[in-house]
């Protein structure tokens, strides 16, 4: 019997370094991929079934391919481009999976995004040479389903990895960058649904345009100084002064995000806790709760990190230590750590 | 025997509503006088002695007039204007009182400022009609002695009272303004000497000009919206929406002051404590510790104020409830409260 064909793929975690919210208003944003990877094991089966096992969110589902294929019937092929979301297919998939229009829980969104991507990739008979472009575009469609109005930064940084600059719809990788150590913390607290913070920022800008326009300007400058500093660190070697600048920028931006109204008491608590250990933090992404990043420097000893993490866990937060990392990767099974391989082959 | 001649004078307390630090960089600032008055009892004595009793700071001193007069010998009169500080006289007074050049403690500064003002006012043989201008200018000289590089807002708001607008060296009283209830809190904490925060803001502006220039712009806009809102409250009547705007502006400015690097953990703690009671606070003045203002609205019940004050006192802060108030006043003894009169006539 021939061995079951399989492959291992991973994509990095990511965080927004600077520019969340401001990016929506034409300002520069910086994103970086982290070595907190999501691994995927693709396995050819002998049955006519498509199965997904997402143990993290306790989701294990199977469908017969013959049931899935007709869902593409409305489309002659041309509508299944990789840059435009096929909303008719999304509608059909919601009907098929009985996921109601308003429901945005993690499992429903994961299943919808998976089925959409599976069906459209499946419908494509050929792959272009620009596989990363394709992966990025498919990931973007997933983002559209899950997020609604994505900037495109998240899928891009997951695909290409490293540091990305985002400005006025254009995503550019930074060519010369250092490796950053980052403590990623999930406060698990939210004002409301994370995406609902977007209209709030717009409201505040409309309410106080003369106050908010300069704040966005300042965030733009923060992103640009950060970009310059990262380039200097890569070319000249990282110095304490560089890290001090990165820390200043983090503090400044966190206050700006507070002014935009997208912080949360839990995030401000986090900033205070890390500051008592000499570390600087800011929210990352949509805000209104959720995740924060804390910059770790070469001077940050392991005992300091342990102390901070312990204190943050006591408040009820989850922490992961991470470094900036490459984008989507194909792995040989032997290159994976045992713990990752164990989980991937368990289901 | 003829009764001893005496008079009672008072000047209001004050706080900076918006624009501290930004004012030094050409932006608008707003100040308001508060009914936390400092009272002065001036009494003619039958001896040739000048005495000051400052019970608050435990300072009781007397000098023979014949010892003081020679201190003015270096000056032919023209140098004792009320707009320029006579630095030679300050030097002589430091020598005379044995107050060292570097010492800036409250008692030394109070004694220096008193002697300077006493001697110069004494040297003036006539009063102009513009007594307030004179008082303001003398107060400004005192500020120069105590503070070093004063903006002129503090003496002006103490002299004229009410709300003052300060921009590019020009001080304008706001004509139509509401009465604001303010909780003034002294954290009694400092990073260092308060005045040392000034070069720090300048340093930060020099270090990150593209980040900081828009922040100053934004503070300017905050002051201007505050001014417009106060005018609207006076003309249209104060609404909940007006107070909500004033609260937003306070929050925004406190974050901007954090970005300028002039806040302090004690001030951020204060903001958090008052926010848990639904009240909004910002540092006022130089920052780096020191005082904060908390806006009380018509909706703020006495039990809420009591609760906040209790909690702030537990952290070790001092609190005073105040309202915006008139400037320097001359009182008849019968118009003073018993408690004020008791203290003034005790020494």
XYZ file of C-alpha atoms in Angstrom:
694
model
C 0.000 0.000 0.000
C 1.293 3.443 -0.903
C 1.804 5.735 2.089
C -0.863 8.363 2.702
C 0.259 11.594 1.039
C 0.490 14.515 3.413
C 2.135 17.855 3.865
C 2.736 20.293 6.701
C 2.233 23.975 6.344
C 2.522 26.788 8.843
C 1.790 30.472 8.954
C 3.143 32.881 11.542
C 1.296 34.831 14.193
C 1.496 38.588 13.803
C 1.022 41.878 15.497
C 0.611 45.485 14.466
C 3.638 47.459 15.635
C 2.178 50.877 14.940
C -0.584 52.542 12.968
C -3.707 50.545 13.848
C -6.781 52.698 13.181
C -4.633 55.484 11.712
C -4.077 53.234 8.653
C -7.797 53.452 7.854
C -7.291 57.208 7.585
C -4.430 57.096 5.102
C -1.554 56.884 7.592
C 1.384 54.476 7.658
C 1.120 51.227 9.634
C 3.782 48.641 10.487
C 3.121 44.940 11.019
C 5.430 42.097 11.981
C 5.031 38.311 11.834
C 5.807 36.317 14.989
C 6.990 32.776 15.578
C 3.690 31.840 17.195
C 2.806 29.664 14.210
C -0.414 27.978 13.246
C 0.356 24.575 11.764
C -1.703 22.709 9.227
C -1.438 19.084 8.258
C -2.958 18.366 4.859
C -3.678 14.722 4.251
C -5.019 12.977 1.166
C -7.757 10.532 2.178
C -9.145 7.525 0.357
C -12.766 8.539 0.950
C -14.755 11.192 -0.910
C -14.920 13.284 2.217
C -13.458 16.657 3.132
C -12.673 16.823 6.840
C -11.362 19.567 9.070
C -10.011 19.083 12.555
C -9.487 22.294 14.477
C -8.757 20.967 17.961
C -8.023 24.455 19.407
C -11.605 25.501 18.892
C -13.025 22.016 19.330
C -14.265 21.809 15.748
C -14.248 18.516 13.808
C -16.369 18.397 10.678
C -16.716 16.335 7.485
C -18.608 16.839 4.275
C -19.044 14.644 1.223
C -17.393 16.327 -1.783
C -20.487 15.524 -3.861
C -22.546 17.710 -1.500
C -20.075 20.597 -1.644
C -19.542 20.801 -5.410
C -23.103 21.966 -6.283
C -22.535 25.027 -4.102
C -20.372 26.374 -6.941
C -23.153 25.915 -9.526
C -24.131 29.630 -9.578
C -20.739 30.555 -10.854
C -19.246 30.071 -14.283
C -15.697 30.409 -13.011
C -14.990 34.044 -13.741
C -16.557 35.212 -10.472
C -14.248 33.037 -8.420
C -11.293 35.379 -8.702
C -8.929 35.513 -5.783
C -9.268 39.253 -5.227
C -13.043 39.719 -5.039
C -15.188 37.992 -2.464
C -17.928 35.862 -4.069
C -20.747 37.050 -1.794
C -23.270 34.706 -3.445
C -21.073 31.763 -2.420
C -20.808 33.109 1.135
C -24.605 33.376 1.275
C -24.978 29.793 0.008
C -22.402 28.556 2.520
C -24.220 30.240 5.398
C -27.391 28.508 4.241
C -25.573 25.183 3.805
C -23.913 25.309 7.230
C -26.947 26.912 8.867
C -24.735 29.692 10.208
C -27.028 32.680 10.739
C -26.205 36.035 9.119
C -25.370 37.839 12.357
C -23.338 35.083 13.997
C -19.630 35.886 14.185
C -18.391 33.335 16.727
C -14.951 31.858 16.104
C -16.131 28.380 15.067
C -18.726 29.598 12.567
C -16.257 32.038 11.026
C -13.526 29.387 10.780
C -15.870 26.916 9.083
C -17.197 29.534 6.646
C -13.699 30.745 5.744
C -12.436 27.183 5.328
C -15.281 26.040 3.096
C -15.069 29.170 0.959
C -11.322 28.819 0.465
C -11.546 25.066 -0.125
C -14.254 25.390 -2.759
C -12.621 28.277 -4.616
C -9.105 26.825 -4.554
C -10.660 23.512 -5.652
C -12.493 25.258 -8.508
C -9.230 26.696 -9.757
C -7.786 24.151 -12.166
C -4.310 25.650 -12.270
C -1.867 27.459 -9.974
C -0.053 30.521 -11.114
C 3.642 30.862 -10.382
C 2.966 33.541 -7.859
C 1.844 31.173 -5.172
C 2.367 33.623 -2.357
C 0.206 36.190 -4.108
C -2.460 33.533 -4.418
C -2.178 32.441 -0.789
C -2.318 36.069 0.284
C -5.404 36.722 -1.780
C -7.196 33.647 -0.499
C -6.300 34.617 3.028
C -7.698 38.075 2.277
C -11.021 36.523 1.256
C -11.050 34.676 4.566
C -10.394 37.962 6.323
C -13.306 39.551 4.496
C -15.578 36.789 5.749
C -14.323 36.899 9.325
C -13.534 40.578 9.757
C -15.792 42.363 7.292
C -13.582 45.295 6.315
C -9.982 44.089 6.585
C -7.033 46.355 5.772
C -5.129 43.500 4.120
C -2.208 43.823 6.543
C -3.034 40.693 8.523
C -3.143 38.292 5.571
C -0.074 39.909 4.006
C 2.071 39.633 7.116
C 0.901 36.035 7.575
C 1.884 35.221 3.992
C 5.161 37.072 3.567
C 6.221 37.346 7.207
C 8.814 39.780 8.525
C 7.956 43.460 8.852
C 5.446 45.057 6.525
C 4.672 48.650 5.875
C 1.140 49.491 4.920
C 0.179 52.815 3.424
C -2.817 53.891 1.373
C -3.589 50.311 0.365
C 0.010 49.543 -0.604
C 1.858 46.876 1.343
C 5.664 46.933 1.230
C 7.977 44.535 3.054
C 10.790 46.251 4.979
C 13.994 44.877 3.512
C 16.518 45.341 6.319
C 15.134 44.657 9.770
C 16.367 43.278 13.087
C 14.783 40.391 14.970
C 12.522 41.716 17.703
C 11.578 39.857 20.876
C 7.971 40.534 21.771
C 5.762 39.454 24.627
C 2.258 39.030 23.253
C -0.540 39.246 25.816
C -4.224 38.541 25.410
C -6.227 40.396 28.042
C -9.325 38.395 27.026
C -11.336 41.506 27.866
C -13.442 43.466 25.414
C -15.610 46.565 25.524
C -17.821 44.874 22.974
C -17.278 43.064 19.660
C -13.734 44.135 18.611
C -14.776 45.334 15.165
C -17.304 47.711 16.659
C -14.411 49.940 17.726
C -13.889 51.092 14.139
C -16.950 53.306 13.844
C -16.074 54.713 17.299
C -12.744 56.073 16.012
C -14.486 57.561 12.993
C -17.099 59.125 15.289
C -14.406 60.708 17.412
C -12.656 62.074 14.322
C -15.929 63.541 13.104
C -16.689 64.991 16.538
C -13.257 66.577 17.088
C -11.593 66.850 13.665
C -9.131 69.563 14.720
C -8.039 67.476 17.707
C -7.914 64.096 15.964
C -6.307 64.978 12.617
C -3.010 65.924 14.316
C -3.182 62.752 16.425
C -3.336 60.659 13.239
C -0.443 62.750 11.880
C 1.526 61.937 14.988
C 0.781 58.194 14.707
C 1.979 58.386 11.099
C 5.232 59.942 12.313
C 5.547 57.227 14.984
C 5.304 54.504 12.313
C 7.832 56.269 10.121
C 10.368 56.795 12.917
C 9.879 53.149 13.902
C 10.584 52.093 10.309
C 13.743 54.232 10.177
C 14.885 52.938 13.560
C 14.401 49.300 12.502
C 16.439 49.927 9.342
C 19.203 51.546 11.404
C 19.212 48.615 13.813
C 19.651 46.198 10.909
C 22.426 48.173 9.216
C 24.352 49.679 12.151
C 23.610 47.008 14.725
C 21.035 47.462 17.471
C 22.027 49.797 20.305
C 20.407 50.669 23.637
C 19.483 54.025 22.076
C 17.544 52.258 19.315
C 15.595 50.250 21.860
C 14.951 53.375 23.908
C 13.442 54.988 20.790
C 11.271 51.933 20.092
C 10.070 52.093 23.719
C 9.256 55.814 23.492
C 7.267 55.187 20.310
C 5.310 52.377 21.958
C 4.375 54.596 24.919
C 3.410 57.502 22.678
C 1.269 55.360 20.403
C -0.534 53.721 23.330
C -1.565 57.185 24.519
C -2.688 58.110 21.016
C -4.785 54.945 20.845
C -6.310 55.988 24.169
C -7.167 59.341 22.595
C -8.791 57.452 19.693
C -10.926 55.738 22.321
C -9.811 52.188 21.437
C -7.966 51.247 24.617
C -9.495 49.464 27.611
C -8.828 49.499 31.352
C -7.374 45.984 31.012
C -4.850 47.282 28.460
C -3.899 50.232 30.635
C -3.475 47.862 33.590
C -1.189 45.731 31.407
C 0.908 48.772 30.475
C 1.269 49.700 34.147
C 2.230 46.162 35.172
C 4.905 45.835 32.481
C 6.215 49.352 33.216
C 6.865 48.433 36.846
C 9.240 45.825 35.344
C 10.772 48.464 33.055
C 8.974 47.182 29.943
C 6.869 49.177 27.477
C 3.579 48.001 25.994
C 0.814 49.042 23.650
C -2.388 47.488 22.380
C -2.035 45.850 18.991
C -4.733 45.694 16.352
C -8.324 46.747 16.823
C -8.098 47.389 20.550
C -11.096 47.959 22.795
C -9.545 45.129 24.790
C -7.854 42.138 23.180
C -4.119 41.903 22.681
C -1.101 43.979 23.566
C 2.577 43.759 22.691
C 5.430 44.323 25.108
C 8.876 44.978 23.686
C 11.624 42.797 25.142
C 15.164 44.069 24.599
C 18.484 42.196 24.609
C 18.833 43.600 28.149
C 15.586 42.010 29.319
C 16.660 39.059 31.448
C 14.672 35.834 31.579
C 13.838 36.454 35.247
C 12.233 39.782 34.324
C 10.153 38.109 31.604
C 9.125 35.342 34.022
C 8.157 37.963 36.626
C 6.041 39.964 34.192
C 4.355 36.886 32.743
C 3.536 35.597 36.231
C 2.012 38.906 37.246
C 0.005 39.187 34.010
C -1.286 35.628 34.369
C -2.399 36.441 37.910
C -4.548 39.254 36.477
C -6.076 36.629 34.173
C -4.190 37.377 30.957
C -2.539 34.865 28.563
C 1.078 35.504 27.502
C 3.381 34.212 24.799
C 6.997 35.155 24.231
C 7.691 35.536 20.514
C 10.218 36.782 17.975
C 9.656 38.231 14.524
C 9.471 35.315 12.075
C 9.119 34.211 8.424
C 5.761 33.944 6.634
C 3.852 30.944 5.367
C 6.100 27.846 5.244
C 5.937 24.289 3.955
C 7.555 21.847 6.401
C 9.022 18.380 6.167
C 7.745 16.329 9.130
C 11.315 16.005 10.424
C 11.692 19.780 10.690
C 8.775 20.055 13.103
C 9.153 19.846 16.871
C 7.714 16.764 18.538
C 5.034 18.722 20.342
C 3.748 20.248 17.097
C 3.927 16.916 15.242
C 2.133 15.136 18.082
C -0.837 17.480 17.905
C -0.945 17.448 14.085
C -0.980 13.656 13.866
C -3.337 13.118 16.794
C -6.560 13.756 14.896
C -5.975 105.687 70.872
C -6.803 105.420 67.183
C -7.631 101.890 66.080
C -4.893 99.979 64.252
C -5.411 100.363 60.503
C -5.810 97.087 58.666
C -7.205 95.641 55.478
C -8.056 92.191 54.173
C -7.117 91.063 50.714
C -7.556 87.745 48.978
C -6.493 86.151 45.718
C -8.055 83.051 44.221
C -6.502 79.641 43.671
C -6.249 78.637 40.039
C -5.726 75.783 37.684
C -4.764 75.332 34.072
C -7.728 73.863 32.195
C -5.817 73.047 29.030
C -2.613 73.917 27.236
C 0.083 73.525 29.902
C 3.452 72.972 28.187
C 1.889 73.511 24.745
C 1.614 77.232 25.638
C 5.404 77.475 25.757
C 5.373 76.357 22.104
C 2.963 79.003 20.876
C -0.285 77.125 21.479
C -3.435 78.290 23.249
C -3.867 77.663 26.980
C -6.878 78.172 29.234
C -6.715 78.979 32.932
C -9.430 79.450 35.536
C -9.394 80.959 39.016
C -10.912 78.913 41.852
C -12.535 79.857 45.126
C -9.672 78.343 47.092
C -8.513 81.765 48.176
C -5.365 82.892 49.904
C -6.184 85.635 52.397
C -3.906 88.405 53.542
C -4.364 90.706 56.506
C -2.333 93.882 56.210
C -1.868 95.727 59.443
C -0.174 99.027 60.180
C 2.077 98.705 63.210
C 3.482 101.361 65.536
C 7.008 99.917 65.415
C 9.602 100.341 62.669
C 9.364 96.649 61.885
C 8.111 94.751 58.851
C 6.683 91.408 59.913
C 5.267 88.490 57.945
C 3.257 85.656 59.412
C 2.730 82.741 57.065
C 1.259 80.128 59.405
C 0.639 77.600 56.572
C 4.349 77.230 56.025
C 5.300 77.969 59.617
C 7.132 81.157 58.718
C 7.138 84.173 61.069
C 9.772 86.820 60.406
C 10.475 90.445 61.235
C 12.968 92.964 59.922
C 13.723 96.524 60.925
C 12.821 98.877 58.043
C 16.132 100.672 58.522
C 17.938 97.398 57.671
C 15.850 96.793 54.569
C 16.042 100.231 52.960
C 19.792 100.114 52.149
C 19.140 97.056 49.981
C 17.681 99.433 47.399
C 20.827 101.614 47.340
C 22.161 100.133 44.050
C 19.156 101.394 42.191
C 18.288 104.954 41.209
C 14.601 104.125 40.804
C 14.326 103.500 37.068
C 15.383 99.837 37.380
C 12.541 99.050 39.798
C 9.942 98.841 37.045
C 7.107 96.395 37.585
C 7.732 94.463 34.375
C 11.446 93.608 34.611
C 12.919 91.628 37.463
C 15.677 93.525 39.287
C 18.157 90.652 39.445
C 20.681 92.688 41.432
C 18.065 93.168 44.158
C 17.288 89.432 44.141
C 21.014 88.703 44.535
C 21.249 91.159 47.453
C 18.149 89.671 49.083
C 19.601 86.170 48.846
C 22.722 87.484 50.513
C 20.700 89.357 53.134
C 18.476 86.382 53.991
C 21.311 83.875 53.586
C 19.185 81.903 51.145
C 21.618 80.004 48.920
C 21.446 80.361 45.149
C 20.237 76.821 44.506
C 17.660 76.587 47.295
C 14.080 76.613 46.041
C 12.156 75.390 49.103
C 8.753 76.957 49.697
C 9.747 79.068 52.732
C 12.851 80.561 51.124
C 10.957 81.375 47.946
C 8.056 82.949 49.858
C 10.416 85.131 51.907
C 12.399 86.219 48.836
C 9.262 87.047 46.837
C 7.730 88.926 49.783
C 10.822 91.032 50.482
C 11.304 91.823 46.802
C 7.679 92.903 46.356
C 7.631 94.815 49.648
C 10.788 96.756 48.816
C 9.814 97.605 45.261
C 6.212 98.559 46.066
C 7.617 100.598 48.950
C 10.086 102.331 46.602
C 7.242 103.371 44.329
C 6.035 106.728 45.550
C 2.780 106.736 43.600
C 0.161 104.250 42.362
C -1.097 104.358 38.828
C -4.821 104.068 38.164
C -4.410 100.645 36.718
C -4.067 98.926 40.039
C -4.822 95.499 38.716
C -2.130 95.841 36.060
C 0.251 96.795 38.854
C -0.769 93.911 41.084
C -0.449 91.551 38.157
C 3.006 92.818 37.314
C 4.201 92.568 40.908
C 2.821 89.079 41.109
C 4.677 88.307 37.886
C 7.955 89.404 39.489
C 7.224 87.052 42.387
C 6.604 84.285 39.850
C 9.947 85.010 38.222
C 11.669 84.616 41.581
C 9.831 81.439 42.548
C 9.375 79.764 39.175
C 12.194 81.096 37.016
C 10.503 81.177 33.621
C 6.796 81.807 34.240
C 4.289 82.074 31.391
C 2.407 84.880 33.132
C -0.836 82.895 33.229
C -0.703 82.164 36.954
C -0.323 85.763 38.124
C -2.898 86.950 35.565
C -5.565 84.453 36.588
C -4.858 85.238 40.244
C -5.284 88.959 39.556
C -8.244 89.055 37.182
C -9.871 85.727 38.048
C -12.398 83.903 35.886
C -11.241 82.105 32.737
C -8.222 83.355 30.875
C -6.989 82.520 27.435
C -3.267 82.677 26.892
C -1.728 82.678 23.440
C 1.670 83.808 22.193
C 2.228 85.996 25.263
C -1.234 87.587 25.052
C -3.663 87.017 27.916
C -7.372 87.536 27.207
C -10.189 87.016 29.680
C -13.073 84.921 28.342
C -16.135 87.145 28.539
C -19.019 84.675 28.710
C -18.312 81.603 30.791
C -20.217 79.235 33.058
C -19.290 78.422 36.661
C -17.390 75.139 36.770
C -17.195 72.816 39.766
C -13.732 71.335 40.039
C -12.143 68.882 42.420
C -8.520 69.893 42.873
C -6.180 67.153 44.063
C -2.574 67.377 45.168
C -0.845 64.022 44.718
C 2.128 65.377 46.701
C 4.302 63.198 44.453
C 6.989 64.457 42.114
C 9.413 62.934 39.633
C 11.881 65.611 40.633
C 11.746 69.378 40.994
C 8.568 70.363 39.084
C 10.295 72.959 36.923
C 12.750 70.376 35.645
C 9.935 68.941 33.504
C 10.138 71.901 31.129
C 13.424 71.014 29.465
C 12.142 67.410 29.278
C 9.222 68.438 27.045
C 11.591 70.467 24.887
C 13.946 67.482 24.688
C 11.126 65.241 23.549
C 10.063 67.772 20.914
C 13.635 67.977 19.658
C 13.970 64.188 19.664
C 10.687 63.474 17.851
C 9.652 66.693 16.110
C 7.367 64.982 13.590
C 5.574 63.127 16.392
C 5.373 66.003 18.859
C 4.445 68.938 16.596
C 1.034 67.397 15.798
C 0.494 66.614 19.488
C 0.947 70.312 20.305
C -1.445 71.102 17.428
C -3.965 68.758 18.966
C -3.597 70.344 22.431
C -4.168 73.719 20.777
C -7.387 72.384 19.246
C -8.425 70.986 22.648
C -8.035 74.436 24.239
C -9.975 76.082 21.418
C -12.857 73.590 21.531
C -12.928 74.002 25.317
C -13.144 77.781 24.896
C -15.993 77.454 22.359
C -17.815 74.972 24.580
C -17.549 77.246 27.637
C -18.943 80.153 25.580
C -21.823 77.954 24.375
C -22.551 76.848 27.946
C -22.754 80.482 29.058
C -24.967 81.629 26.187
C -27.189 78.570 25.527
C -27.175 77.119 29.028
C -25.060 74.124 30.024
C -26.263 70.750 28.718
C -25.105 67.171 29.362
C -23.589 67.247 25.872
C -21.432 70.240 26.836
C -20.158 68.429 29.905
C -19.517 65.297 27.867
C -17.358 67.386 25.508
C -15.451 68.939 28.427
C -14.854 65.409 29.760
C -13.612 64.124 26.394
C -11.207 67.053 26.147
C -9.867 66.389 29.655
C -9.195 62.717 28.814
C -7.556 63.566 25.494
C -5.322 66.239 27.003
C -4.226 63.972 29.854
C -3.018 61.448 27.244
C -1.254 64.211 25.318
C 0.492 65.315 28.519
C 1.559 61.695 28.990
C 3.018 61.793 25.481
C 4.885 64.978 26.446
C 6.353 62.979 29.313
C 5.020 65.248 32.086
C 2.585 62.895 33.789
C 3.404 60.644 36.745
C 2.139 57.264 37.932
C 0.388 59.054 40.823
C -1.524 61.207 38.303
C -2.497 58.196 36.216
C -3.656 56.421 39.379
C -5.760 59.488 40.199
C -7.331 59.425 36.715
C -8.193 55.744 37.119
C -9.692 56.249 40.600
C -11.901 59.134 39.500
C -12.930 57.289 36.314
C -14.253 54.368 38.356
C -16.622 56.985 39.832
C -17.456 58.279 36.342
C -15.339 61.415 36.705
C -12.654 62.700 34.324
C -9.310 64.139 35.410
C -6.124 65.597 34.062
C -2.933 66.970 35.544
C -2.875 70.751 35.790
C 0.188 72.920 35.432
C 3.735 71.693 35.206
C 2.956 68.047 35.910
C 5.600 65.455 36.668
C 3.456 64.851 39.746
C 1.732 67.653 41.629
C -1.876 68.621 41.076
C -4.760 67.360 38.975
C -8.242 68.675 38.287
C -11.372 66.552 38.172
C -14.440 68.001 36.494
C -17.617 67.790 38.582
C -20.852 68.194 36.639
C -24.304 69.273 37.835
C -25.086 65.527 37.747
C -22.253 64.682 40.158
C -23.984 63.987 43.463
C -22.416 64.857 46.803
C -22.123 61.156 47.687
C -20.036 60.566 44.544
C -17.730 63.464 45.441
C -17.423 62.170 49.009
C -16.612 58.669 47.712
C -13.923 59.913 45.321
C -12.365 62.228 47.915
C -12.289 59.411 50.478
C -10.582 57.051 48.021
C -8.061 59.703 46.951
C -7.251 60.564 50.566
C -6.647 56.885 51.259
C -3.994 56.891 48.518
C -2.406 59.827 50.351
C -3.651 62.709 48.204
C -5.141 66.044 49.393
C -8.449 67.188 47.841
C -10.396 70.431 47.677
C -13.757 71.003 46.034
C -13.761 74.343 44.233
C -15.680 76.504 41.780
C -14.399 79.056 39.294
C -14.121 82.394 41.126
C -13.236 86.108 40.901
C -9.686 87.448 41.042
C -7.899 89.520 43.681
C -10.380 91.107 46.097
C -10.342 93.590 48.945
C -12.599 92.491 51.819
C -14.330 94.175 54.707
C -13.800 92.060 57.833
C -17.570 91.446 58.044
C -17.593 89.838 54.585
C -15.133 87.153 55.665
C -16.177 83.828 57.136
C -15.389 83.277 60.791
C -12.863 80.558 60.072
C -10.885 82.808 57.717
C -11.095 85.759 60.071
C -10.006 83.606 63.025
C -6.827 82.548 61.273
C -6.055 86.034 59.963
C -6.380 87.676 63.395
C -4.615 84.905 65.321
C -1.065 86.016 64.559
